[in-house]
Amino acid sequence: MEREEAIGSATISPTGNRFTLYKDLNGTTYDVELPLTSHVDPNELRDELGIPGYIDMKYFPMRSAIVTLWAAVNAHRLNELFPMAFEKKLSNKPIPALLFGGAAIKIHCKSANC
């Protein structure tokens, strides 16, 4: 007998876990399978962007910022790099992106990463 129980927007079942990210007004739901996994190496992306190696990559918001910057810089070729994820070309050129506040300070100030 299959058992499912709802916990907030998550559904736990013997066949796998799913989390509803968004439910549209027309009833369409956008789910992801749990646990979430990452298929990118933020350190490699940081190096490719030329961002200093002293950046604290254990700090999740900084890792996310690096991935976001890399995606913006490479927006014009994301569909080539990840054909299964992007059906259409997002942009014909890189998307200008800037960091501000704490993230910008961490990139420009080595002592802010201690």
PDB file of C-alpha atoms in Angstrom:
ATOM      1  CA  MET A   1       0.000   0.000   0.000  1.00  0.00           C
ATOM      2  CA  GLU A   2       1.472   3.359  -1.048  1.00  0.00           C
ATOM      3  CA  ARG A   3       1.385   6.063   1.557  1.00  0.00           C
ATOM      4  CA  GLU A   4       1.749   9.770   0.915  1.00  0.00           C
ATOM      5  CA  GLU A   5       1.612  12.578   3.382  1.00  0.00           C
ATOM      6  CA  ALA A   6       1.730  16.278   2.729  1.00  0.00           C
ATOM      7  CA  ILE A   7       4.098  18.453   4.710  1.00  0.00           C
ATOM      8  CA  GLY A   8       3.573  22.049   3.643  1.00  0.00           C
ATOM      9  CA  SER A   9       4.238  21.944  -0.084  1.00  0.00           C
ATOM     10  CA  ALA A  10       6.329  18.779   0.053  1.00  0.00           C
ATOM     11  CA  THR A  11       5.037  15.302  -0.676  1.00  0.00           C
ATOM     12  CA  ILE A  12       6.843  12.343   0.833  1.00  0.00           C
ATOM     13  CA  SER A  13       6.160   8.946  -0.697  1.00  0.00           C
ATOM     14  CA  PRO A  14       7.953   5.602  -0.954  1.00  0.00           C
ATOM     15  CA  THR A  15       8.723   6.311  -4.610  1.00  0.00           C
ATOM     16  CA  GLY A  16      10.477   9.626  -4.035  1.00  0.00           C
ATOM     17  CA  ASN A  17      10.200  13.111  -2.598  1.00  0.00           C
ATOM     18  CA  ARG A  18       8.939  16.149  -4.489  1.00  0.00           C
ATOM     19  CA  PHE A  19       8.598  19.788  -3.539  1.00  0.00           C
ATOM     20  CA  THR A  20       6.143  22.169  -5.183  1.00  0.00           C
ATOM     21  CA  LEU A  21       7.926  25.397  -6.062  1.00  0.00           C
ATOM     22  CA  TYR A  22       4.873  27.152  -7.445  1.00  0.00           C
ATOM     23  CA  LYS A  23       1.213  26.436  -8.134  1.00  0.00           C
ATOM     24  CA  ASP A  24      -0.285  28.544 -10.930  1.00  0.00           C
ATOM     25  CA  LEU A  25      -3.844  29.898 -10.838  1.00  0.00           C
ATOM     26  CA  ASN A  26      -4.799  27.460 -13.609  1.00  0.00           C
ATOM     27  CA  GLY A  27      -3.694  24.542 -11.414  1.00  0.00           C
ATOM     28  CA  THR A  28      -0.343  23.896 -13.080  1.00  0.00           C
ATOM     29  CA  THR A  29       2.280  22.949 -10.509  1.00  0.00           C
ATOM     30  CA  TYR A  30       6.028  23.274 -10.849  1.00  0.00           C
ATOM     31  CA  ASP A  31       7.786  20.590  -8.817  1.00  0.00           C
ATOM     32  CA  VAL A  32      11.347  19.493  -8.193  1.00  0.00           C
ATOM     33  CA  GLU A  33      12.614  16.175  -6.942  1.00  0.00           C
ATOM     34  CA  LEU A  34      14.259  16.098  -3.549  1.00  0.00           C
ATOM     35  CA  PRO A  35      16.986  16.132  -2.483  1.00  0.00           C
ATOM     36  CA  LEU A  36      18.190  18.967  -4.684  1.00  0.00           C
ATOM     37  CA  THR A  37      21.591  18.348  -6.203  1.00  0.00           C
ATOM     38  CA  SER A  38      24.121  20.657  -7.749  1.00  0.00           C
ATOM     39  CA  HIS A  39      25.889  19.760 -10.964  1.00  0.00           C
ATOM     40  CA  VAL A  40      28.210  22.756 -11.055  1.00  0.00           C
ATOM     41  CA  ASP A  41      31.479  23.500  -9.309  1.00  0.00           C
ATOM     42  CA  PRO A  42      31.283  27.095  -8.016  1.00  0.00           C
ATOM     43  CA  ASN A  43      35.065  27.165  -7.514  1.00  0.00           C
ATOM     44  CA  GLU A  44      35.606  26.384 -11.194  1.00  0.00           C
ATOM     45  CA  LEU A  45      33.110  29.081 -12.202  1.00  0.00           C
ATOM     46  CA  ARG A  46      34.819  31.572  -9.860  1.00  0.00           C
ATOM     47  CA  ASP A  47      38.175  30.852 -11.506  1.00  0.00           C
ATOM     48  CA  GLU A  48      36.675  31.122 -15.003  1.00  0.00           C
ATOM     49  CA  LEU A  49      35.264  34.551 -14.101  1.00  0.00           C
ATOM     50  CA  GLY A  50      38.645  35.705 -12.770  1.00  0.00           C
ATOM     51  CA  ILE A  51      37.281  36.297  -9.269  1.00  0.00           C
ATOM     52  CA  PRO A  52      39.949  36.042  -6.529  1.00  0.00           C
ATOM     53  CA  GLY A  53      40.481  32.666  -4.856  1.00  0.00           C
ATOM     54  CA  TYR A  54      40.229  34.122  -1.354  1.00  0.00           C
ATOM     55  CA  ILE A  55      36.430  34.363  -1.670  1.00  0.00           C
ATOM     56  CA  ASP A  56      34.693  32.276   1.025  1.00  0.00           C
ATOM     57  CA  MET A  57      32.909  29.694  -1.115  1.00  0.00           C
ATOM     58  CA  LYS A  58      31.513  27.941   1.970  1.00  0.00           C
ATOM     59  CA  TYR A  59      29.125  30.892   2.328  1.00  0.00           C
ATOM     60  CA  PHE A  60      26.012  29.829   0.372  1.00  0.00           C
ATOM     61  CA  PRO A  61      24.926  33.340  -0.767  1.00  0.00           C
ATOM     62  CA  MET A  62      28.396  33.864  -2.261  1.00  0.00           C
ATOM     63  CA  ARG A  63      28.301  30.517  -4.100  1.00  0.00           C
ATOM     64  CA  SER A  64      24.880  31.458  -5.467  1.00  0.00           C
ATOM     65  CA  ALA A  65      26.148  34.868  -6.556  1.00  0.00           C
ATOM     66  CA  ILE A  66      29.090  33.314  -8.417  1.00  0.00           C
ATOM     67  CA  VAL A  67      26.797  30.886 -10.260  1.00  0.00           C
ATOM     68  CA  THR A  68      24.404  33.741 -11.112  1.00  0.00           C
ATOM     69  CA  LEU A  69      27.241  35.924 -12.436  1.00  0.00           C
ATOM     70  CA  TRP A  70      28.583  33.051 -14.529  1.00  0.00           C
ATOM     71  CA  ALA A  71      25.116  32.380 -15.977  1.00  0.00           C
ATOM     72  CA  ALA A  72      24.702  36.071 -16.837  1.00  0.00           C
ATOM     73  CA  VAL A  73      28.104  36.280 -18.530  1.00  0.00           C
ATOM     74  CA  ASN A  74      27.344  33.094 -20.482  1.00  0.00           C
ATOM     75  CA  ALA A  75      23.645  33.771 -21.174  1.00  0.00           C
ATOM     76  CA  HIS A  76      24.223  33.796 -24.932  1.00  0.00           C
ATOM     77  CA  ARG A  77      25.503  30.205 -24.918  1.00  0.00           C
ATOM     78  CA  LEU A  78      23.572  28.502 -22.110  1.00  0.00           C
ATOM     79  CA  ASN A  79      21.371  26.634 -24.580  1.00  0.00           C
ATOM     80  CA  GLU A  80      24.515  25.209 -26.225  1.00  0.00           C
ATOM     81  CA  LEU A  81      26.129  24.251 -22.922  1.00  0.00           C
ATOM     82  CA  PHE A  82      22.949  22.813 -21.393  1.00  0.00           C
ATOM     83  CA  PRO A  83      20.648  21.729 -24.247  1.00  0.00           C
ATOM     84  CA  MET A  84      18.481  19.584 -21.945  1.00  0.00           C
ATOM     85  CA  ALA A  85      17.758  22.545 -19.651  1.00  0.00           C
ATOM     86  CA  PHE A  86      17.330  25.368 -22.175  1.00  0.00           C
ATOM     87  CA  GLU A  87      15.252  24.829 -25.287  1.00  0.00           C
ATOM     88  CA  LYS A  88      15.513  28.426 -26.456  1.00  0.00           C
ATOM     89  CA  LYS A  89      18.360  30.876 -26.579  1.00  0.00           C
ATOM     90  CA  LEU A  90      18.019  33.259 -23.640  1.00  0.00           C
ATOM     91  CA  SER A  91      20.050  36.101 -25.051  1.00  0.00           C
ATOM     92  CA  ASN A  92      22.213  36.979 -28.036  1.00  0.00           C
ATOM     93  CA  LYS A  93      24.872  38.499 -25.815  1.00  0.00           C
ATOM     94  CA  PRO A  94      26.051  38.329 -22.202  1.00  0.00           C
ATOM     95  CA  ILE A  95      23.739  39.923 -19.640  1.00  0.00           C
ATOM     96  CA  PRO A  96      25.429  42.702 -17.632  1.00  0.00           C
ATOM     97  CA  ALA A  97      25.312  41.838 -13.934  1.00  0.00           C
ATOM     98  CA  LEU A  98      26.734  43.503 -10.854  1.00  0.00           C
ATOM     99  CA  LEU A  99      27.024  42.577  -7.209  1.00  0.00           C
ATOM    100  CA  PHE A 100      26.508  45.163  -4.511  1.00  0.00           C
ATOM    101  CA  GLY A 101      26.657  45.319  -0.734  1.00  0.00           C
ATOM    102  CA  GLY A 102      28.298  42.472   1.146  1.00  0.00           C
ATOM    103  CA  ALA A 103      28.966  40.340  -1.930  1.00  0.00           C
ATOM    104  CA  ALA A 104      30.848  43.160  -3.668  1.00  0.00           C
ATOM    105  CA  ILE A 105      32.836  43.872  -0.513  1.00  0.00           C
ATOM    106  CA  LYS A 106      33.801  40.183  -0.207  1.00  0.00           C
ATOM    107  CA  ILE A 107      35.160  40.215  -3.760  1.00  0.00           C
ATOM    108  CA  HIS A 108      37.178  43.411  -3.294  1.00  0.00           C
ATOM    109  CA  CYS A 109      38.317  42.934   0.307  1.00  0.00           C
ATOM    110  CA  LYS A 110      40.240  39.808   1.306  1.00  0.00           C
ATOM    111  CA  SER A 111      39.750  40.438   5.040  1.00  0.00           C
ATOM    112  CA  ALA A 112      35.940  40.420   4.606  1.00  0.00           C
ATOM    113  CA  ASN A 113      36.153  36.674   3.914  1.00  0.00           C
ATOM    114  CA  CYS A 114      37.596  35.608   7.270  1.00  0.00           C
TER     115      CYS A 114
END
